[in-house]
Every structure is written in C-alpha cells, then in structure tokens.
C-alpha cells in the first residue's frame, strides 16, 4: 500500500494530502525493475510517445479522491549554486554550445585559465592560490552563451573580454549532467547543424531547494529507471497538434497521432513542496478518524532511504480534481522556462524554424502488428524507442548504430535536414521560408 498521509503548510495552515510513492520490488533488482507503482502506469500516450495514467485496483480510488494526491517527480539530480548556472547547464542539455580547446582562447599576458566552481575562467597568474587548478592547453571546453536562444547555434563569435559566454570542462559537464557519451556526442554535433532538433532538455524540472542550491531533475527515459515514472507526463496541446515533435524532441515521436487535437486543460499541477509524513496521533488524522495504512511507514522508509530528497523540498505533481477516469491520460504544464515548439495552457510555443520529418519506427514498435497477436515492443522503462536508444532507432532518420565491437557510432544527420537548418539560420528571406 504505497500511499502515506502527509501535510504541507500553506499560509500558516497545515493541509492534509496523500503521497503516492513506488514500492521496492527487491533490493537486488536492477533500476529498470527495482520500483513498482501500484497506483500509476505508463502507457501509449494519446498525445505523444509514452503517457502517465492512473492504475485501477490499488489503494487509491481515482474516480473518487478523498483528498489531493502528491506524486514525486524523481530523476537524475544536478545541483548548482545559482539560477544562472542552472540556465547554462540547461543550454548544454539543449545542445546550445560550441566545442573548443583551451589554447584556442585568447589569454591576456600574465593570465592563466583556472577552475572556478563549474566554470573555467581567466585570472592573473599572481592571484593563484595554493591548490587552485590550472587548466591545461589541450583541455576540451564547452563555450556556452550566458543567455542562449533555443533552436539557435551556440555562439557565433567572441570578442576579447566578452562576458556573454562562459566556459566549462566538457567531460566534467557531461558527468555533472549524467549524459552517456553517445548522447553527448550528438549534442556536440549541433554546432555543425546535425541532429540539432534532438536534445535532452525535454524531461526536466528546475527548482530552488534552498539558498545556493538550485536543482535540475532529469527524468528522461534513456535512464531506464523505474522510479522516474513522472517523466512520462506530457503537456497538453492547446489547438492543433503540431507536425513537429513536442516535449521529447524525437524521444516521444509517434507519427500516427500528428493530426489529433488536445483541448482539455492539464489534470495535474507542478509544485515545489516540503511534505512531512504524519504520525497516527497527529491532530490532522485524529480529527478525521484516520490512521496510516498498515505497512505504509516501512515502505515509505525504504523509498526515502534511496531517494532522501523526497523528505526535503522537492518537485511534486498535485492532483487538480476529485475524479479521474482510469483510461484518462494525466497531463501537466512544466512552467514558463520550458522550451516548447507548441502551445499549451498558459504558454505560447515557439514554432520550429525549419521542418523536420517525424521519426518513424519499425512495425510493432508502438502498436501491435496487424492482427494484434503480439503486444507492442515499446514498454517503459525497459524498451523505450527513440533517437537516444541505440537498440531501437527511427528507421527514417537514425542517429546511432552499434559497431561490431559493441561501441556506438554517431551517424550523420540527413543532408536535407542539415540544409533546412542552415537555410533557416543563415539564408536570406527567401531561403528561410519553409515550404508547405
């Protein structure tokens, strides 16, 4: 029974909620099968790719909720000291950067390049202190615009003393953001206009846990972690479904649904909350004649042991209604800082500046073969089709292939897609017009 009563404080008053959390299947189980969600499931979306759905038969009666539910947004966490640092790292996840060697940068006389937090900066050699790390000439760096624009190149040029860019160690940034090497290689290819519509900034939530602790939480399906269930929640489109891929940049492509409309408002709300589990003698429970479900405390303890951030200030989806149909897809809006090419409730999207063909997959990937004898191949979190998955690539525009020695090779993008991007970014007015 992975549901526990918790409280939150709103304007000096406590409110009672139920926190839904996953059940540990086995301490020895791998990440993709380690956690079970009796109250939720991932299924084929009515919007795009995978979607989040209620699960019938559990502790929660979704058709008649007694009180609001809180669903924890879990993922790979990256913690930095400021919102500006988080914004820079989100640019890296979007592929908005250029690669350079340290010795390609202008260095004033008497200066050296050193590590300064997550950045690499230039300072007078005389200001070096013991233990400060000097960056070698052959170090590979990322050059990132402080205010990068989505769907643009990283930096076109840099003048001496320019403070509009910053530098990070490439390998350190990759590790900080939990990026597999093959995915990072694709993001690096954006500088040459290859695969530039594909990125990893599509399943993230950003919030401030405390002063100087800004969190980026990434629940991308490439991690294949069964605890990251909330990453399946889509944003609802407002108006016609765009032909280009939404909220997944290829990861969620399902071309069979590109003409549908979605006009219902989001059924969940993204919030930052500190939720505290209650004892059975808490006045909030005593007043309503409630007590914690049997075994809930032990299961919650096992959950928090592996995800202690849930006991701190974290991101949650909160229910907005008192009734949900079992087959209804749960949707949410991810906020104003989210880069989207489509419009959703409360936010206008930025249409793509060039056309990209929707990803197509082998028969039986998203839907059953003709006759329906076999279930679809796609099954979250183990089998997730997408450009990031070497084992199930788009057939019309693959990004990777596995070599005979087991290593992964980045494939060149389709010449027509690269040309369309270059015309949109560099061409004249006539060349920038998108053909219909």
Short mmCIF file of C-alpha atoms in Angstrom, two decimals:
data_model
loop_
_atom_site.label_atom_id
_atom_site.label_comp_id
_atom_site.label_asym_id
_atom_site.label_seq_id
_atom_site.Cartn_x
_atom_site.Cartn_y
_atom_site.Cartn_z
CA UNK A 1 0.00 0.00 0.00
CA UNK A 2 2.44 2.71 -1.18
CA UNK A 3 0.33 5.69 -0.07
CA UNK A 4 1.02 7.70 3.05
CA UNK A 5 -0.65 10.71 4.68
CA UNK A 6 1.50 13.85 4.64
CA UNK A 7 1.00 17.50 5.46
CA UNK A 8 2.11 20.75 3.91
CA UNK A 9 1.99 24.25 5.36
CA UNK A 10 0.21 26.89 3.28
CA UNK A 11 -0.01 30.45 4.65
CA UNK A 12 0.47 29.23 8.19
CA UNK A 13 -2.14 26.47 7.93
CA UNK A 14 -1.49 22.78 7.51
CA UNK A 15 -3.18 20.82 4.73
CA UNK A 16 -3.61 17.05 4.53
CA UNK A 17 -2.59 15.20 1.37
CA UNK A 18 -1.78 11.66 0.35
CA UNK A 19 1.65 10.99 -1.09
CA UNK A 20 1.84 8.27 -3.72
CA UNK A 21 5.23 6.55 -3.94
CA UNK A 22 6.67 3.39 -5.52
CA UNK A 23 7.15 0.07 -3.77
CA UNK A 24 10.58 -1.54 -3.63
CA UNK A 25 10.38 -4.84 -5.51
CA UNK A 26 13.79 -6.16 -4.45
CA UNK A 27 16.97 -4.56 -3.13
CA UNK A 28 18.96 -6.63 -5.62
CA UNK A 29 16.79 -5.73 -8.63
CA UNK A 30 18.25 -3.51 -11.38
CA UNK A 31 16.99 0.06 -11.74
CA UNK A 32 14.55 -0.74 -14.54
CA UNK A 33 12.60 -3.18 -12.35
CA UNK A 34 13.53 -2.04 -8.84
CA UNK A 35 10.41 0.05 -8.19
CA UNK A 36 6.73 -0.74 -8.75
CA UNK A 37 3.88 1.80 -8.95
CA UNK A 38 0.59 0.15 -7.92
CA UNK A 39 -1.26 3.47 -8.30
CA UNK A 40 0.20 4.62 -11.66
CA UNK A 41 1.23 3.18 -15.00
CA UNK A 42 2.99 4.28 -18.18
CA UNK A 43 1.22 3.52 -21.43
CA UNK A 44 0.95 4.62 -25.04
CA UNK A 45 0.03 8.30 -24.99
CA UNK A 46 -2.90 9.97 -26.68
CA UNK A 47 -0.56 12.94 -27.15
CA UNK A 48 2.91 11.61 -27.91
CA UNK A 49 5.06 8.56 -27.07
CA UNK A 50 4.55 7.32 -23.52
CA UNK A 51 1.98 8.89 -21.20
CA UNK A 52 1.11 8.78 -17.49
CA UNK A 53 -2.14 7.05 -16.44
CA UNK A 54 -3.96 6.13 -13.22
CA UNK A 55 -3.86 2.44 -12.31
CA UNK A 56 -7.05 0.82 -11.05
CA UNK A 57 -7.16 -1.69 -8.21
CA UNK A 58 -4.67 -0.02 -5.88
CA UNK A 59 -5.05 1.87 -2.63
CA UNK A 60 -6.27 4.99 -4.45
CA UNK A 61 -9.78 5.23 -5.88
CA UNK A 62 -9.01 7.62 -8.74
CA UNK A 63 -12.67 8.03 -9.64
CA UNK A 64 -13.45 9.44 -6.20
CA UNK A 65 -10.44 11.00 -4.49
CA UNK A 66 -10.92 11.80 -0.82
CA UNK A 67 -8.15 14.43 -0.78
CA UNK A 68 -5.39 15.79 -3.05
CA UNK A 69 -2.63 13.42 -4.16
CA UNK A 70 1.07 14.32 -4.41
CA UNK A 71 3.20 12.46 -6.95
CA UNK A 72 7.01 12.86 -6.56
CA UNK A 73 8.99 13.95 -9.62
CA UNK A 74 12.16 11.85 -9.41
CA UNK A 75 15.14 11.87 -11.75
CA UNK A 76 18.87 12.33 -12.03
CA UNK A 77 19.70 15.41 -9.98
CA UNK A 78 22.24 18.11 -10.79
CA UNK A 79 22.79 20.71 -8.07
CA UNK A 80 24.40 24.09 -8.74
CA UNK A 81 24.77 27.32 -6.79
CA UNK A 82 22.64 29.74 -8.80
CA UNK A 83 19.82 30.05 -11.30
CA UNK A 84 22.28 31.36 -13.90
CA UNK A 85 24.42 28.23 -13.57
CA UNK A 86 21.31 26.09 -13.95
CA UNK A 87 20.36 28.06 -17.07
CA UNK A 88 23.81 27.45 -18.56
CA UNK A 89 23.56 23.72 -17.90
CA UNK A 90 20.11 23.62 -19.48
CA UNK A 91 21.70 25.15 -22.56
CA UNK A 92 24.15 22.26 -22.57
CA UNK A 93 21.25 19.79 -22.34
CA UNK A 94 19.72 21.57 -25.34
CA UNK A 95 22.96 21.31 -27.31
CA UNK A 96 23.40 25.11 -27.45
CA UNK A 97 27.17 25.25 -27.14
CA UNK A 98 30.41 25.04 -29.12
CA UNK A 99 33.46 22.90 -28.51
CA UNK A 100 36.92 24.44 -28.29
CA UNK A 101 40.36 23.74 -26.87
CA UNK A 102 41.70 25.92 -24.09
CA UNK A 103 44.67 27.04 -26.23
CA UNK A 104 42.22 28.45 -28.80
CA UNK A 105 41.06 31.08 -26.32
CA UNK A 106 42.65 34.50 -26.05
CA UNK A 107 44.80 34.72 -22.92
CA UNK A 108 45.96 38.14 -21.74
CA UNK A 109 49.64 38.42 -20.86
CA UNK A 110 50.35 37.23 -17.35
CA UNK A 111 47.00 35.38 -17.09
CA UNK A 112 46.13 31.71 -16.72
CA UNK A 113 42.90 29.73 -17.05
CA UNK A 114 41.68 28.12 -13.84
CA UNK A 115 38.75 26.14 -12.48
CA UNK A 116 36.27 28.40 -10.68
CA UNK A 117 33.31 26.35 -9.50
CA UNK A 118 31.74 24.79 -12.57
CA UNK A 119 33.33 27.41 -14.83
CA UNK A 120 36.76 27.83 -16.39
CA UNK A 121 37.90 31.47 -16.15
CA UNK A 122 40.95 33.61 -16.83
CA UNK A 123 42.74 35.37 -13.98
CA UNK A 124 46.15 36.97 -13.31
CA UNK A 125 48.79 34.39 -12.50
CA UNK A 126 49.81 36.38 -9.45
CA UNK A 127 46.35 35.73 -7.93
CA UNK A 128 46.78 31.96 -7.94
CA UNK A 129 46.34 30.34 -4.53
CA UNK A 130 47.59 27.00 -3.27
CA UNK A 131 45.55 24.12 -4.61
CA UNK A 132 43.91 26.12 -7.40
CA UNK A 133 43.74 24.04 -10.55
CA UNK A 134 45.24 25.49 -13.74
CA UNK A 135 43.52 24.24 -16.92
CA UNK A 136 45.85 22.68 -19.46
CA UNK A 137 46.23 23.94 -23.03
CA UNK A 138 44.77 20.75 -24.50
CA UNK A 139 41.65 20.70 -22.29
CA UNK A 140 38.39 20.37 -24.25
CA UNK A 141 35.92 23.07 -23.20
CA UNK A 142 32.31 23.96 -23.84
CA UNK A 143 31.67 27.55 -24.87
CA UNK A 144 28.11 28.41 -23.78
CA UNK A 145 26.15 31.60 -24.20
CA UNK A 146 25.01 33.02 -20.88
CA UNK A 147 21.59 33.68 -22.42
CA UNK A 148 21.43 31.09 -25.18
CA UNK A 149 18.46 31.13 -27.54
CA UNK A 150 16.62 27.89 -28.16
CA UNK A 151 16.99 26.43 -31.66
CA UNK A 152 19.98 28.64 -32.41
CA UNK A 153 23.67 27.91 -32.64
CA UNK A 154 25.85 28.23 -29.55
CA UNK A 155 27.98 31.37 -30.13
CA UNK A 156 28.71 32.95 -33.49
CA UNK A 157 31.77 34.94 -32.38
CA UNK A 158 33.50 36.14 -29.24
CA UNK A 159 35.26 39.47 -28.76
CA UNK A 160 38.11 39.99 -26.32
CA UNK A 161 36.70 40.43 -22.82
CA UNK A 162 33.23 39.26 -23.88
CA UNK A 163 31.18 38.39 -20.80
CA UNK A 164 28.26 36.94 -22.76
CA UNK A 165 29.85 33.48 -22.81
CA UNK A 166 31.22 31.12 -20.23
CA UNK A 167 33.39 28.01 -20.37
CA UNK A 168 33.06 24.59 -18.80
CA UNK A 169 35.22 21.49 -18.94
CA UNK A 170 33.48 19.25 -21.47
CA UNK A 171 33.92 15.97 -19.62
CA UNK A 172 33.04 17.49 -16.26
CA UNK A 173 29.82 18.98 -17.69
CA UNK A 174 28.89 15.64 -19.26
CA UNK A 175 29.32 13.84 -15.94
CA UNK A 176 27.56 16.58 -13.98
CA UNK A 177 24.51 16.18 -16.22
CA UNK A 178 24.63 12.35 -16.21
CA UNK A 179 24.91 12.19 -20.01
CA UNK A 180 26.01 8.94 -21.69
CA UNK A 181 28.96 9.51 -24.08
CA UNK A 182 26.95 8.72 -27.21
CA UNK A 183 24.20 11.20 -26.29
CA UNK A 184 26.77 13.88 -25.51
CA UNK A 185 28.38 13.31 -28.92
CA UNK A 186 25.03 14.08 -30.57
CA UNK A 187 24.67 17.31 -28.59
CA UNK A 188 28.16 18.30 -29.73
CA UNK A 189 27.06 17.74 -33.34
CA UNK A 190 24.57 20.61 -33.02
CA UNK A 191 27.43 23.06 -33.65
CA UNK A 192 27.67 21.60 -37.17
CA UNK A 193 23.86 21.64 -37.57
CA UNK A 194 23.49 17.89 -37.23
CA UNK A 195 20.57 16.39 -35.24
CA UNK A 196 20.02 19.89 -33.83
CA UNK A 197 16.32 19.30 -33.05
CA UNK A 198 17.22 16.41 -30.72
CA UNK A 199 18.20 17.21 -27.15
CA UNK A 200 17.95 16.11 -23.51
CA UNK A 201 16.20 19.16 -22.06
CA UNK A 202 12.79 17.56 -22.61
CA UNK A 203 12.09 15.80 -19.29
CA UNK A 204 13.48 18.20 -16.71
CA UNK A 205 12.17 20.18 -13.76
CA UNK A 206 14.17 23.01 -12.20
CA UNK A 207 13.61 24.50 -8.75
CA UNK A 208 15.47 26.03 -5.79
CA UNK A 209 15.69 23.73 -2.77
CA UNK A 210 17.40 26.33 -0.60
CA UNK A 211 19.71 29.31 -0.96
CA UNK A 212 22.60 28.39 -3.27
CA UNK A 213 21.04 25.01 -4.09
CA UNK A 214 19.35 25.04 -7.48
CA UNK A 215 18.26 21.65 -8.76
CA UNK A 216 17.84 20.28 -12.27
CA UNK A 217 15.92 16.99 -12.10
CA UNK A 218 16.05 14.93 -15.30
CA UNK A 219 13.60 12.02 -15.72
CA UNK A 220 14.48 11.22 -19.34
CA UNK A 221 13.56 7.66 -20.43
CA UNK A 222 17.15 7.00 -21.53
CA UNK A 223 17.96 6.38 -17.84
CA UNK A 224 15.59 3.37 -17.76
CA UNK A 225 14.85 3.94 -14.08
CA UNK A 226 11.53 2.59 -12.82
CA UNK A 227 11.36 5.27 -10.10
CA UNK A 228 11.23 8.09 -12.68
CA UNK A 229 7.57 7.48 -13.54
CA UNK A 230 6.53 11.17 -13.60
CA UNK A 231 8.78 11.82 -16.58
CA UNK A 232 6.05 10.19 -18.69
CA UNK A 233 3.62 13.05 -18.07
CA UNK A 234 3.01 15.09 -21.23
CA UNK A 235 1.98 18.68 -21.61
CA UNK A 236 -1.49 19.10 -23.16
CA UNK A 237 -1.54 20.83 -26.51
CA UNK A 238 -3.84 23.76 -26.95
CA UNK A 239 -5.06 23.81 -30.52
CA UNK A 240 -3.87 21.65 -33.42
CA UNK A 241 -1.26 19.03 -32.69
CA UNK A 242 1.95 20.26 -34.39
CA UNK A 243 3.62 18.17 -37.04
CA UNK A 244 6.96 18.58 -35.31
CA UNK A 245 7.77 16.62 -32.18
CA UNK A 246 6.72 18.05 -28.79
CA UNK A 247 8.23 17.63 -25.35
CA UNK A 248 10.60 14.91 -26.39
CA UNK A 249 12.34 16.17 -29.50
CA UNK A 250 12.08 12.77 -31.14
CA UNK A 251 12.03 10.73 -27.95
CA UNK A 252 8.24 10.85 -27.90
CA UNK A 253 7.60 10.76 -31.61
CA UNK A 254 4.50 8.82 -32.60
CA UNK A 255 3.59 9.90 -36.13
CA UNK A 256 0.22 8.13 -36.07
CA UNK A 257 -1.11 10.90 -33.82
CA UNK A 258 0.22 14.03 -35.50
CA UNK A 259 -3.21 15.28 -36.62
CA UNK A 260 -5.08 14.99 -33.32
CA UNK A 261 -6.19 17.92 -31.16
CA UNK A 262 -5.93 18.21 -27.40
CA UNK A 263 -8.11 20.86 -25.81
CA UNK A 264 -8.51 19.68 -22.20
CA UNK A 265 -6.59 21.63 -19.52
CA UNK A 266 -3.84 19.90 -17.51
CA UNK A 267 -5.10 17.48 -14.88
CA UNK A 268 -2.02 17.82 -12.63
CA UNK A 269 -0.13 20.83 -11.31
CA UNK A 270 3.64 21.07 -10.84
CA UNK A 271 4.58 22.43 -7.41
CA UNK A 272 7.61 22.73 -5.14
CA UNK A 273 6.70 21.39 -1.73
CA UNK A 274 8.05 20.12 1.57
CA UNK A 275 5.76 17.26 2.58
CA UNK A 276 6.00 15.72 6.04
CA UNK A 277 4.65 12.23 6.89
CA UNK A 278 2.25 12.20 9.84
CA UNK A 279 2.11 10.03 12.94
CA UNK A 280 -1.19 8.36 13.82
CA UNK A 281 -1.67 10.74 16.77
CA UNK A 282 -1.33 13.86 14.62
CA UNK A 283 -4.38 16.16 15.06
CA UNK A 284 -4.93 16.25 11.28
CA UNK A 285 -5.52 12.48 11.28
CA UNK A 286 -7.31 12.26 14.64
CA UNK A 287 -9.84 14.88 13.63
CA UNK A 288 -10.86 12.81 10.59
CA UNK A 289 -10.60 9.45 12.30
CA UNK A 290 -7.73 8.36 10.03
CA UNK A 291 -4.52 6.42 10.55
CA UNK A 292 -1.64 5.49 8.31
CA UNK A 293 -2.26 2.34 6.22
CA UNK A 294 -0.65 -0.81 7.62
CA UNK A 295 2.89 -1.19 6.37
CA UNK A 296 2.96 2.28 4.79
CA UNK A 297 5.65 3.62 7.12
CA UNK A 298 8.03 0.74 6.42
CA UNK A 299 7.58 1.02 2.65
CA UNK A 300 7.97 4.79 2.78
CA UNK A 301 11.16 4.38 4.81
CA UNK A 302 12.62 2.08 2.15
CA UNK A 303 11.68 4.61 -0.51
CA UNK A 304 13.20 7.61 1.31
CA UNK A 305 16.33 5.61 2.06
CA UNK A 306 17.14 5.59 -1.66
CA UNK A 307 15.53 8.95 -2.50
CA UNK A 308 16.16 11.15 0.56
CA UNK A 309 15.37 14.26 -1.49
CA UNK A 310 11.66 13.44 -1.15
CA UNK A 311 11.87 14.28 2.57
CA UNK A 312 13.32 17.69 1.65
CA UNK A 313 11.86 20.37 -0.58
CA UNK A 314 11.13 18.66 -3.89
CA UNK A 315 9.04 18.83 -7.04
CA UNK A 316 5.64 17.13 -7.00
CA UNK A 317 2.66 16.78 -9.28
CA UNK A 318 -0.54 17.60 -7.36
CA UNK A 319 -3.98 16.49 -8.48
CA UNK A 320 -6.32 19.31 -9.51
CA UNK A 321 -9.62 17.40 -9.50
CA UNK A 322 -11.57 14.97 -7.34
CA UNK A 323 -12.19 12.39 -10.05
CA UNK A 324 -10.10 10.78 -12.80
CA UNK A 325 -11.12 8.07 -15.23
CA UNK A 326 -8.79 5.01 -15.27
CA UNK A 327 -8.13 5.41 -19.01
CA UNK A 328 -7.53 9.17 -18.77
CA UNK A 329 -4.04 10.38 -19.51
CA UNK A 330 -2.63 12.60 -16.75
CA UNK A 331 -1.13 15.85 -18.06
CA UNK A 332 0.79 18.76 -16.58
CA UNK A 333 2.30 22.10 -17.64
CA UNK A 334 6.03 22.41 -16.92
CA UNK A 335 6.20 26.19 -16.50
CA UNK A 336 7.35 29.29 -18.33
CA UNK A 337 11.05 28.42 -18.59
CA UNK A 338 10.30 25.32 -20.64
CA UNK A 339 11.32 25.46 -24.32
CA UNK A 340 8.41 24.22 -26.42
CA UNK A 341 7.57 24.36 -30.13
CA UNK A 342 3.82 24.01 -29.44
CA UNK A 343 1.30 25.98 -27.40
CA UNK A 344 -0.02 24.67 -24.12
CA UNK A 345 -2.26 26.07 -21.39
CA UNK A 346 -0.89 29.42 -20.27
CA UNK A 347 2.15 29.38 -22.56
CA UNK A 348 2.68 30.21 -26.22
CA UNK A 349 5.11 27.97 -28.07
CA UNK A 350 7.86 29.00 -30.47
CA UNK A 351 7.22 27.26 -33.81
CA UNK A 352 10.24 25.48 -35.31
CA UNK A 353 12.25 27.49 -37.80
CA UNK A 354 12.68 24.57 -40.20
CA UNK A 355 10.86 21.35 -40.97
CA UNK A 356 11.98 18.00 -39.61
CA UNK A 357 10.39 14.70 -40.64
CA UNK A 358 8.64 12.89 -37.77
CA UNK A 359 10.52 9.82 -36.54
CA UNK A 360 9.21 6.54 -37.89
CA UNK A 361 9.77 3.19 -36.19
CA UNK A 362 9.59 -0.43 -37.23
CA UNK A 363 6.16 -2.07 -37.33
CA UNK A 364 5.11 -3.29 -33.93
CA UNK A 365 7.14 -0.71 -32.01
CA UNK A 366 4.32 1.48 -30.71
CA UNK A 367 1.32 -0.54 -31.87
CA UNK A 368 0.62 -4.24 -32.28
CA UNK A 369 1.34 -5.91 -35.58
CA UNK A 370 -1.59 -6.43 -37.92
CA UNK A 371 -3.95 -8.82 -36.20
CA UNK A 372 -2.80 -7.80 -32.72
CA UNK A 373 -1.29 -11.19 -31.89
CA UNK A 374 1.73 -9.64 -30.15
CA UNK A 375 1.97 -6.73 -27.74
CA UNK A 376 3.81 -3.58 -28.88
CA UNK A 377 7.58 -3.63 -28.43
CA UNK A 378 7.60 -0.34 -26.51
CA UNK A 379 7.35 -0.86 -22.75
CA UNK A 380 8.51 1.74 -20.22
CA UNK A 381 11.12 1.76 -18.72
CA UNK A 382 12.87 -1.23 -20.32
CA UNK A 383 12.09 -0.71 -24.02
CA UNK A 384 11.88 2.97 -24.94
CA UNK A 385 12.04 3.79 -28.67
CA UNK A 386 13.84 6.99 -29.59
CA UNK A 387 16.91 8.51 -31.16
CA UNK A 388 18.74 8.09 -27.82
CA UNK A 389 18.17 4.31 -27.75
CA UNK A 390 20.81 2.58 -29.85
CA UNK A 391 18.74 -0.62 -29.95
CA UNK A 392 15.52 0.95 -31.35
CA UNK A 393 16.31 3.82 -33.70
CA UNK A 394 13.98 5.74 -36.00
CA UNK A 395 14.07 3.90 -39.33
CA UNK A 396 13.87 7.04 -41.46
CA UNK A 397 16.45 9.09 -39.56
CA UNK A 398 18.71 7.03 -37.28
CA UNK A 399 21.15 8.85 -35.00
CA UNK A 400 23.31 5.92 -33.85
CA UNK A 401 24.39 2.44 -34.76
CA UNK A 402 26.27 -0.18 -32.79
CA UNK A 403 29.59 -1.33 -34.22
CA UNK A 404 30.73 -4.96 -34.22
CA UNK A 405 32.99 -4.31 -31.23
CA UNK A 406 29.99 -3.07 -29.21
CA UNK A 407 30.86 0.63 -29.34
CA UNK A 408 28.34 3.22 -30.53
CA UNK A 409 28.78 5.34 -33.65
CA UNK A 410 27.09 8.68 -34.24
CA UNK A 411 25.59 8.75 -37.74
CA UNK A 412 25.44 11.90 -39.85
CA UNK A 413 22.08 13.63 -40.00
CA UNK A 414 20.01 13.63 -43.17
CA UNK A 415 21.52 16.17 -45.61
CA UNK A 416 18.09 17.69 -46.27
CA UNK A 417 17.55 18.35 -42.56
CA UNK A 418 21.00 19.93 -42.17
CA UNK A 419 20.40 22.06 -45.26
CA UNK A 420 16.99 23.19 -43.98
CA UNK A 421 18.51 24.29 -40.67
CA UNK A 422 21.35 26.17 -42.35
CA UNK A 423 18.98 27.93 -44.70
CA UNK A 424 16.74 28.89 -41.78
CA UNK A 425 19.65 30.26 -39.72
CA UNK A 426 21.89 31.70 -42.42
CA UNK A 427 19.84 32.13 -45.58
CA UNK A 428 18.13 35.18 -46.92
CA UNK A 429 14.46 35.93 -46.50
CA UNK A 430 13.50 33.78 -49.47
CA UNK A 431 15.64 30.83 -48.33
CA UNK A 432 14.28 30.98 -44.80
CA UNK A 433 10.69 30.45 -45.92
CA UNK A 434 9.50 26.98 -45.01
CA UNK A 435 7.96 25.01 -47.86
CA UNK A 436 4.42 23.72 -47.25
#
